C-alpha cells in the first residue's frame, strides 16, 4: 500500500478488492452499492485519512455535457450601470447552466466587429450586446443573425437591425419624475439632456414635455439645454440661474449631470430643495453619496440583464422561436430623496 | 448568373472562370494575384454591386487558431472596484488575443467551487480570481494548479495556497494617508477598519499605526473602531465625537465608511475639514460625489487587472515559468481633495 497521507481511491479499491467506481460510489453514498459494502469502504477511507476530492474527479469526467457560452458585449466595464446589467446577465445565465464570455467595445465600432467575429469563432450560443456609440453599420450583427446565432440588444438599441431587445421605460421614467416636481410645487422646470438623435434621449425628452403639457405648462426654450455630464452642468448652470426668470427645478438625464447642477446651485447660494429641486436618472452609487441625497429615476440594471439573458436562453433552448423579435420594457422606479421637496 | 442583388464570390468566380480563392484574394488586394486580374475582378464585383463580407468569410474559415480563454472569478460584478479590475483584465487580455469568461461567486464558497469546475471543463488556459469572503478550504484551487492550469489571485489573496498574486500596497497607502493627516495638523486620528483576520485590513492598520509612531504619537484604543461601512459609521460616530477628547481626524478603510463619517460629522455641526479631517480608501465614483469631495487613497483597479492578466498570459505563453510564484504590488496614490486641510 502507498503512503497513507497520499492514499488514493485506486489504493482503496486494490486494498479492498473492489473497483475504483465502487469506491467512488460508496464515498458518495450511492444506493447502487449495498449499505454494508458502503460502510466498509467509508470506514477504511476514514481510517486512512482519505477525503475524496470530487472536484478533481468531476474534472476527469468532463466533456459529458459541453458548457454553453453566451457572448456579452459591454461598451465599458467600469461603468456602474453596465456592470449592474452584467451582474444580472451572469446571475440568470449561471442559474440556467450557462457561462458568459465578456468583451468591451470601448465605444469602438472596429472593436465591436472584431468581438463579434471572435465570439462566433468561439462557438457562443448567442450574443447579448449594447452597441458602441459610433456604430452606424450593422453588417456584423446581420452576419451573426444569418448564421443563426441569436442576438439580444440591451440599453442601446441598434436602429439599423430588427432584433430582440430589452430597454427601460425612459418615457415613463421621465414623465413620472417631472410630474413629481410639478406636484411638489415647481413651476419652471429645466431639462438637461443629450442630443435627440439617440432614442433614449428622445424618449426622456418626450416624457418631460408631456408631463409639462398635461399639467398646463409650456416648455421654455431657455430652460432646455444640451448637457449630459457634470463638468458641463457646472459650466452652464450659473448662467441659467442668472436669467430674469430662473428655473426652480431641474430634471437631468443622468445622476452625474444632476450632481453637477446640485453643487453649482449650492455654490451660488441656493438651498436644495427649498429654493431649487433636482431630479436625476440612473440611481447609481453617486446618488446616495451626494448631499443632500439625490431624487432620481432608478434604471434597474440587474433586471435588464436578467431579462436579456432570459430571452436569449429561451431562444437557444427553443422556448421562444428563434426568429421571433422579442421586445421587453423594464419599468423604472422614481426614488424620492433629499433634492426634491 | 444569379440575381445581381445576391451575387456571391462563387458567382463571380464562375462568371470569370477563376477560383473562389482568387476572387477573395483579389478583393483583398492580395499581391498573389496579378494587378491586371485583380482590377478585372474588382471591377466586375463593383459593377454587380458586390461588397464582400469578410466577417462572414472569416467565420467560415474558423478553427484555424482557437481563441484562448481566461476564466475570471469576481466576488460581485456590480461593485466599482471589482468592475474596474475586470476592465483592466479585459483590456490586457484582448490586446494579447485572449478572451475572458466571467463568473461571480457572490461571496459563496460553494459557487466558487462550481465555477472552478465549469471553467476547467471549458478548457480555460488559466484563471484569475479574488476569493469569496467565506472561502476557508482551498482544494478547488489546488486541483486547478495540479492540473497545470495557471492561477493568479488579485485583491483578496488566498492565504491557504501559494500562487501568483497582485495586490495593492495597502500598508503604504494607509501610511501616506495618515502621514498627510499629521502633516496638516491633526493630533487625534481615529481609525475605522475591518477585523484584523484579513490580510488587507492588517496591512492598512499597520500603516496607520506606524505613521502615528513615526511621528511620536500613540494609538488611543478609544479611537480605533471595527467598522467598515456607511451605516455603521453613521451609527457609531456621534458617540466617538462626544468623548472628552474627540478625534480631529478619521482614516477609514474604504470610501463608503468615510462618507458615513463625513455626513455624521456635518449633522453634528462640525465643519469638514476646518474642525475634522477625513480620509478614505478606494477612490470610486462616490469619492467625488460627496460634499466636500473626499481625500482618499486610490486603489487603481484597472492597473491591478492589467498586471494579473499579464502574469497569467506570460505563464501560459512560457515567458514566465509556470511554477514560479509571481507576486506584484501595485502602488497606491493619495488623492487630496476637500475633506482634509
CSV table of C-alpha atoms in Angstrom, one decimal, chain A:
chain,number,residue,atom,x,y,z
A,1,UNK,CA,0.0,0.0,0.0
A,2,UNK,CA,1.2,3.5,-0.7
A,3,UNK,CA,2.0,6.1,1.9
A,4,UNK,CA,-1.2,6.8,3.9
A,5,UNK,CA,-1.1,10.5,3.6
A,6,UNK,CA,-1.4,10.1,-0.1
A,7,UNK,CA,-3.8,7.3,-0.4
A,8,UNK,CA,-6.0,7.4,-3.5
A,9,UNK,CA,-9.3,5.8,-4.5
A,10,UNK,CA,-7.2,3.3,-6.6
A,11,UNK,CA,-5.3,2.2,-3.5
A,12,UNK,CA,-8.6,1.7,-1.5
A,13,UNK,CA,-10.0,-0.3,-4.4
A,14,UNK,CA,-7.0,-2.5,-4.6
A,15,UNK,CA,-6.7,-3.0,-0.8
A,16,UNK,CA,-10.4,-4.0,-0.6
A,17,UNK,CA,-10.6,-5.9,-3.8
A,18,UNK,CA,-13.3,-3.8,-5.4
A,19,UNK,CA,-13.4,-1.5,-8.4
A,20,UNK,CA,-12.5,2.2,-8.3
A,21,UNK,CA,-16.0,3.1,-9.4
A,22,UNK,CA,-17.4,1.1,-6.4
A,23,UNK,CA,-15.2,3.1,-4.1
A,24,UNK,CA,-16.2,6.4,-5.6
A,25,UNK,CA,-19.9,5.5,-5.5
A,26,UNK,CA,-19.6,4.3,-1.9
A,27,UNK,CA,-18.0,7.5,-0.8
A,28,UNK,CA,-20.9,9.4,-2.4
A,29,UNK,CA,-23.4,7.3,-0.6
A,30,UNK,CA,-24.8,5.9,-3.8
A,31,UNK,CA,-27.7,3.5,-3.3
A,32,UNK,CA,-26.2,1.3,-6.1
A,33,UNK,CA,-23.7,0.0,-3.5
A,34,UNK,CA,-25.0,-2.2,-0.7
A,35,UNK,CA,-25.2,-0.4,2.7
A,36,UNK,CA,-22.8,-3.0,4.2
A,37,UNK,CA,-20.1,-2.5,1.5
A,38,UNK,CA,-20.6,1.3,1.6
A,39,UNK,CA,-19.9,1.4,5.3
A,40,UNK,CA,-16.9,-0.8,5.0
A,41,UNK,CA,-15.4,1.4,2.3
A,42,UNK,CA,-16.1,4.6,4.1
A,43,UNK,CA,-14.7,3.3,7.3
A,44,UNK,CA,-11.5,2.1,5.5
A,45,UNK,CA,-11.2,5.5,3.8
A,46,UNK,CA,-11.6,7.4,7.0
A,47,UNK,CA,-9.1,5.2,8.9
A,48,UNK,CA,-6.6,6.1,6.2
A,49,UNK,CA,-7.3,9.8,6.2
A,50,UNK,CA,-8.8,9.8,2.7
A,51,UNK,CA,-11.1,12.6,1.8
A,52,UNK,CA,-12.2,12.4,-1.8
A,53,UNK,CA,-11.7,15.5,-4.0
A,54,UNK,CA,-14.8,15.4,-6.1
A,55,UNK,CA,-13.9,18.4,-8.0
A,56,UNK,CA,-10.8,16.7,-9.4
A,57,UNK,CA,-13.0,13.7,-10.1
A,58,UNK,CA,-15.6,15.6,-12.0
A,59,UNK,CA,-12.9,17.3,-14.0
A,60,UNK,CA,-11.6,13.9,-15.2
A,61,UNK,CA,-15.1,13.1,-16.3
A,62,UNK,CA,-15.6,16.4,-18.2
A,63,UNK,CA,-17.0,16.8,-21.8
A,64,UNK,CA,-20.1,14.8,-20.8
A,65,UNK,CA,-22.2,17.9,-21.4
A,66,UNK,CA,-20.4,20.9,-23.0
A,67,UNK,CA,-21.0,24.1,-21.2
A,68,UNK,CA,-22.9,26.6,-23.2
A,69,UNK,CA,-21.4,30.1,-23.5
A,70,UNK,CA,-23.1,33.4,-24.1
A,71,UNK,CA,-21.1,36.2,-25.5
A,72,UNK,CA,-21.7,39.6,-23.9
A,73,UNK,CA,-20.5,42.9,-25.4
A,74,UNK,CA,-20.3,45.8,-23.0
A,75,UNK,CA,-19.3,49.4,-24.1
A,76,UNK,CA,-17.4,50.0,-20.8
A,77,UNK,CA,-17.0,47.6,-17.9
A,78,UNK,CA,-16.1,50.2,-15.3
A,79,UNK,CA,-19.4,52.0,-15.7
A,80,UNK,CA,-21.8,51.3,-12.9
A,81,UNK,CA,-25.0,50.9,-15.0
A,82,UNK,CA,-23.3,48.4,-17.4
A,83,UNK,CA,-21.7,46.4,-14.6
A,84,UNK,CA,-25.0,46.1,-12.9
A,85,UNK,CA,-26.6,44.8,-16.1
A,86,UNK,CA,-23.6,42.4,-16.5
A,87,UNK,CA,-24.3,41.2,-13.0
A,88,UNK,CA,-27.9,40.4,-13.9
A,89,UNK,CA,-26.9,38.6,-17.1
A,90,UNK,CA,-24.4,36.5,-15.2
A,91,UNK,CA,-26.9,35.7,-12.5
A,92,UNK,CA,-29.6,34.5,-14.9
A,93,UNK,CA,-27.1,32.7,-17.2
A,94,UNK,CA,-25.3,30.8,-14.4
A,95,UNK,CA,-28.6,29.8,-12.7
A,96,UNK,CA,-29.6,28.1,-16.0
A,97,UNK,CA,-26.3,26.4,-16.6
A,98,UNK,CA,-24.7,28.9,-19.0
A,99,UNK,CA,-21.4,30.8,-18.8
A,100,UNK,CA,-20.6,34.2,-20.2
A,101,UNK,CA,-17.7,35.4,-22.2
A,102,UNK,CA,-17.3,39.2,-21.8
A,103,UNK,CA,-15.7,41.8,-24.0
A,104,UNK,CA,-15.7,45.6,-24.0
A,105,UNK,CA,-16.1,47.5,-27.3
A,106,UNK,CA,-14.6,50.7,-25.6
A,107,UNK,CA,-17.2,52.5,-27.8
A,108,UNK,CA,-15.4,51.5,-30.9
A,109,UNK,CA,-17.2,50.1,-34.0
A,110,UNK,CA,-14.0,48.4,-35.1
A,111,UNK,CA,-13.6,46.6,-31.8
A,112,UNK,CA,-17.2,45.6,-31.9
A,113,UNK,CA,-16.8,43.9,-35.3
A,114,UNK,CA,-13.7,42.1,-34.0
A,115,UNK,CA,-15.5,40.9,-30.9
A,116,UNK,CA,-18.4,39.6,-33.0
A,117,UNK,CA,-16.0,37.6,-35.1
A,118,UNK,CA,-14.1,36.2,-32.1
A,119,UNK,CA,-17.4,35.3,-30.3
A,120,UNK,CA,-18.6,33.5,-33.4
A,121,UNK,CA,-15.3,31.6,-33.7
A,122,UNK,CA,-15.6,30.6,-30.1
A,123,UNK,CA,-18.9,29.0,-30.9
A,124,UNK,CA,-21.0,31.0,-28.4
A,125,UNK,CA,-24.7,30.0,-28.5
A,126,UNK,CA,-25.9,33.6,-28.6
A,127,UNK,CA,-24.8,37.2,-28.0
A,128,UNK,CA,-26.1,40.0,-25.8
A,129,UNK,CA,-25.0,43.4,-26.8
A,130,UNK,CA,-25.2,47.2,-26.2
A,131,UNK,CA,-23.8,48.8,-29.2
A,132,UNK,CA,-20.9,51.2,-29.3
A,133,UNK,CA,-21.8,54.9,-29.6
A,134,UNK,CA,-20.2,55.3,-33.1
A,135,UNK,CA,-21.7,52.1,-34.6
A,136,UNK,CA,-23.5,53.2,-37.8
A,137,UNK,CA,-23.2,50.0,-39.9
A,138,UNK,CA,-24.8,46.7,-38.9
A,139,UNK,CA,-23.3,44.0,-41.2
A,140,UNK,CA,-21.5,42.4,-38.3
A,141,UNK,CA,-24.8,41.9,-36.4
A,142,UNK,CA,-26.6,40.8,-39.5
A,143,UNK,CA,-23.9,38.2,-40.2
A,144,UNK,CA,-24.5,36.7,-36.8
A,145,UNK,CA,-28.2,36.6,-37.2
A,146,UNK,CA,-27.8,35.0,-40.7
A,147,UNK,CA,-25.6,32.3,-39.1
A,148,UNK,CA,-28.5,31.5,-36.7
A,149,UNK,CA,-26.8,33.0,-33.6
A,150,UNK,CA,-29.5,34.7,-31.5
A,151,UNK,CA,-28.8,38.3,-30.7
A,152,UNK,CA,-30.4,40.4,-27.9
A,153,UNK,CA,-29.8,44.1,-27.5
A,154,UNK,CA,-29.9,45.9,-24.2
A,155,UNK,CA,-29.9,49.6,-23.3
A,156,UNK,CA,-28.5,51.0,-26.6
A,157,UNK,CA,-30.6,49.5,-29.3
A,158,UNK,CA,-29.5,49.2,-32.9
A,159,UNK,CA,-32.0,51.0,-35.0
A,160,UNK,CA,-30.4,49.5,-38.2
A,161,UNK,CA,-31.4,46.0,-37.3
A,162,UNK,CA,-34.5,44.2,-36.2
A,163,UNK,CA,-33.6,42.1,-33.2
A,164,UNK,CA,-34.8,41.3,-29.7
A,165,UNK,CA,-34.2,43.9,-27.1
A,166,UNK,CA,-34.6,45.0,-23.5
A,167,UNK,CA,-34.9,48.7,-22.7
A,168,UNK,CA,-36.1,50.7,-19.7
A,169,UNK,CA,-39.2,52.7,-19.9
A,170,UNK,CA,-37.4,56.0,-20.4
A,171,UNK,CA,-40.6,57.9,-21.3
A,172,UNK,CA,-42.5,56.9,-18.2
A,173,UNK,CA,-39.4,57.4,-16.0
A,174,UNK,CA,-39.1,61.0,-17.2
A,175,UNK,CA,-42.8,61.6,-17.1
A,176,UNK,CA,-43.2,60.5,-13.5
A,177,UNK,CA,-40.1,62.4,-12.4
A,178,UNK,CA,-41.3,65.7,-13.9
A,179,UNK,CA,-44.9,65.0,-12.6
A,180,UNK,CA,-43.4,64.7,-9.1
A,181,UNK,CA,-41.6,68.0,-9.5
A,182,UNK,CA,-44.9,69.7,-10.6
A,183,UNK,CA,-46.8,68.1,-7.8
A,184,UNK,CA,-44.4,69.4,-5.2
A,185,UNK,CA,-44.9,73.0,-6.4
A,186,UNK,CA,-42.2,73.5,-9.1
A,187,UNK,CA,-43.3,76.0,-11.8
A,188,UNK,CA,-40.2,76.4,-14.1
A,189,UNK,CA,-38.6,73.1,-14.7
A,190,UNK,CA,-35.3,73.0,-16.7
A,191,UNK,CA,-34.3,70.0,-18.8
A,192,UNK,CA,-30.6,68.9,-19.2
A,193,UNK,CA,-30.3,66.1,-21.8
A,194,UNK,CA,-28.4,64.7,-24.7
A,195,UNK,CA,-28.8,65.1,-28.4
A,196,UNK,CA,-32.2,63.9,-29.6
A,197,UNK,CA,-30.7,61.7,-32.3
A,198,UNK,CA,-30.5,58.9,-29.6
A,199,UNK,CA,-33.7,57.0,-28.9
A,200,UNK,CA,-33.1,57.0,-25.2
A,201,UNK,CA,-32.7,60.8,-25.2
A,202,UNK,CA,-35.8,61.3,-27.3
A,203,UNK,CA,-38.0,59.2,-25.0
A,204,UNK,CA,-36.8,61.0,-21.9
A,205,UNK,CA,-37.4,64.4,-23.5
A,206,UNK,CA,-40.9,63.4,-24.6
A,207,UNK,CA,-41.7,62.3,-21.1
A,208,UNK,CA,-40.6,65.7,-19.8
A,209,UNK,CA,-42.6,67.5,-22.4
A,210,UNK,CA,-45.8,65.6,-21.9
A,211,UNK,CA,-45.7,66.0,-18.1
A,212,UNK,CA,-45.5,69.7,-18.6
A,213,UNK,CA,-48.3,69.8,-21.2
A,214,UNK,CA,-50.5,67.5,-19.2
A,215,UNK,CA,-50.3,70.0,-16.3
A,216,UNK,CA,-51.0,73.1,-18.4
A,217,UNK,CA,-47.4,74.2,-18.5
A,218,UNK,CA,-45.4,75.2,-21.6
A,219,UNK,CA,-41.8,74.3,-22.4
A,220,UNK,CA,-39.4,77.3,-22.3
A,221,UNK,CA,-36.6,77.1,-24.8
A,222,UNK,CA,-34.2,78.9,-22.4
A,223,UNK,CA,-34.6,76.2,-19.9
A,224,UNK,CA,-33.8,73.2,-22.2
A,225,UNK,CA,-30.1,72.5,-22.5
A,226,UNK,CA,-27.9,70.0,-24.4
A,227,UNK,CA,-25.9,68.8,-21.4
A,228,UNK,CA,-25.2,65.3,-20.1
A,229,UNK,CA,-22.3,65.4,-17.7
A,230,UNK,CA,-21.2,67.0,-14.5
A,231,UNK,CA,-18.5,69.3,-15.8
A,232,UNK,CA,-20.7,70.8,-18.5
A,233,UNK,CA,-23.5,71.2,-15.9
A,234,UNK,CA,-21.2,73.1,-13.6
A,235,UNK,CA,-20.2,75.3,-16.5
A,236,UNK,CA,-23.7,76.3,-17.7
A,237,UNK,CA,-25.8,76.3,-14.6
A,238,UNK,CA,-24.6,79.7,-13.2
A,239,UNK,CA,-25.8,81.5,-16.4
A,240,UNK,CA,-29.2,79.7,-16.4
A,241,UNK,CA,-29.6,80.7,-12.7
A,242,UNK,CA,-29.0,84.4,-13.7
A,243,UNK,CA,-31.9,84.5,-16.1
A,244,UNK,CA,-34.7,87.1,-15.2
A,245,UNK,CA,-36.9,84.1,-14.5
A,246,UNK,CA,-34.6,81.3,-13.4
A,247,UNK,CA,-35.8,77.7,-13.0
A,248,UNK,CA,-37.0,76.4,-9.7
A,249,UNK,CA,-36.3,72.8,-10.7
A,250,UNK,CA,-34.1,70.7,-12.9
A,251,UNK,CA,-34.6,67.3,-14.5
A,252,UNK,CA,-31.4,65.8,-15.7
A,253,UNK,CA,-31.0,62.6,-17.9
A,254,UNK,CA,-28.4,61.1,-15.6
A,255,UNK,CA,-27.2,61.4,-12.0
A,256,UNK,CA,-23.8,62.7,-12.9
A,257,UNK,CA,-25.4,65.8,-14.6
A,258,UNK,CA,-27.8,66.2,-11.7
A,259,UNK,CA,-24.9,66.3,-9.2
A,260,UNK,CA,-23.2,69.0,-11.3
A,261,UNK,CA,-26.4,71.1,-11.1
A,262,UNK,CA,-26.7,70.4,-7.3
A,263,UNK,CA,-23.2,71.6,-6.4
A,264,UNK,CA,-23.5,74.6,-8.8
A,265,UNK,CA,-26.7,75.7,-7.1
A,266,UNK,CA,-25.2,75.2,-3.7
A,267,UNK,CA,-22.1,77.3,-4.6
A,268,UNK,CA,-24.4,80.0,-5.9
A,269,UNK,CA,-26.1,80.2,-2.5
A,270,UNK,CA,-29.4,78.4,-3.4
A,271,UNK,CA,-30.8,75.9,-0.9
A,272,UNK,CA,-31.7,72.5,-2.3
A,273,UNK,CA,-34.6,71.5,-2.1
A,274,UNK,CA,-36.0,74.7,-0.5
A,275,UNK,CA,-35.2,77.0,-3.4
A,276,UNK,CA,-34.4,74.5,-6.1
A,277,UNK,CA,-35.5,70.9,-6.7
A,278,UNK,CA,-33.3,68.5,-8.7
A,279,UNK,CA,-34.1,65.0,-10.1
A,280,UNK,CA,-31.6,62.7,-11.9
A,281,UNK,CA,-31.8,59.4,-13.8
A,282,UNK,CA,-29.8,56.2,-13.0
A,283,UNK,CA,-29.7,55.7,-9.2
A,284,UNK,CA,-26.1,54.6,-9.1
A,285,UNK,CA,-23.7,54.8,-6.1
A,286,UNK,CA,-23.2,58.5,-6.6
A,287,UNK,CA,-26.9,59.2,-5.9
A,288,UNK,CA,-26.6,58.4,-2.2
A,289,UNK,CA,-23.1,59.9,-1.8
A,290,UNK,CA,-24.1,63.5,-2.6
A,291,UNK,CA,-25.5,65.9,-0.1
A,292,UNK,CA,-28.5,66.0,0.0
A,293,UNK,CA,-29.1,62.6,-1.4
A,294,UNK,CA,-30.5,62.7,-4.9
A,295,UNK,CA,-34.1,62.1,-6.0
A,296,UNK,CA,-33.7,60.0,-9.2
A,297,UNK,CA,-35.2,57.5,-11.6
A,298,UNK,CA,-33.9,54.0,-11.0
A,299,UNK,CA,-32.9,52.2,-14.2
A,300,UNK,CA,-32.7,48.7,-12.7
A,301,UNK,CA,-29.7,47.4,-14.5
A,302,UNK,CA,-29.8,44.0,-12.8
A,303,UNK,CA,-33.3,43.4,-14.0
A,304,UNK,CA,-32.4,44.5,-17.6
A,305,UNK,CA,-29.5,42.0,-17.6
A,306,UNK,CA,-31.7,39.2,-16.3
A,307,UNK,CA,-34.4,39.8,-18.9
A,308,UNK,CA,-31.8,40.0,-21.8
A,309,UNK,CA,-30.3,36.7,-20.7
A,310,UNK,CA,-33.7,35.1,-20.2
A,311,UNK,CA,-34.8,36.0,-23.8
A,312,UNK,CA,-31.6,34.7,-25.2
A,313,UNK,CA,-31.6,31.4,-23.4
A,314,UNK,CA,-35.3,30.9,-24.2
A,315,UNK,CA,-34.4,31.3,-27.9
A,316,UNK,CA,-31.4,29.0,-27.6
A,317,UNK,CA,-33.5,26.3,-25.9
A,318,UNK,CA,-36.4,26.7,-28.3
A,319,UNK,CA,-38.9,28.0,-25.7
A,320,UNK,CA,-39.1,31.1,-27.9
A,321,UNK,CA,-39.0,30.8,-31.6
A,322,UNK,CA,-35.5,31.9,-32.8
A,323,UNK,CA,-37.0,34.2,-35.5
A,324,UNK,CA,-39.4,36.0,-33.1
A,325,UNK,CA,-38.4,39.5,-32.3
A,326,UNK,CA,-38.9,39.8,-28.5
A,327,UNK,CA,-39.1,43.4,-27.1
A,328,UNK,CA,-39.3,43.9,-23.4
A,329,UNK,CA,-39.6,47.0,-21.4
A,330,UNK,CA,-38.4,47.2,-17.8
A,331,UNK,CA,-40.3,49.7,-15.7
A,332,UNK,CA,-38.3,52.4,-14.0
A,333,UNK,CA,-38.9,53.5,-10.4
A,334,UNK,CA,-38.9,57.0,-9.0
A,335,UNK,CA,-36.7,57.2,-5.9
A,336,UNK,CA,-37.6,60.2,-3.8
A,337,UNK,CA,-34.8,61.6,-1.6
A,338,UNK,CA,-33.5,64.9,-0.4
A,339,UNK,CA,-33.1,67.0,-3.5
A,340,UNK,CA,-36.9,67.4,-4.1
A,341,UNK,CA,-39.5,68.8,-1.7
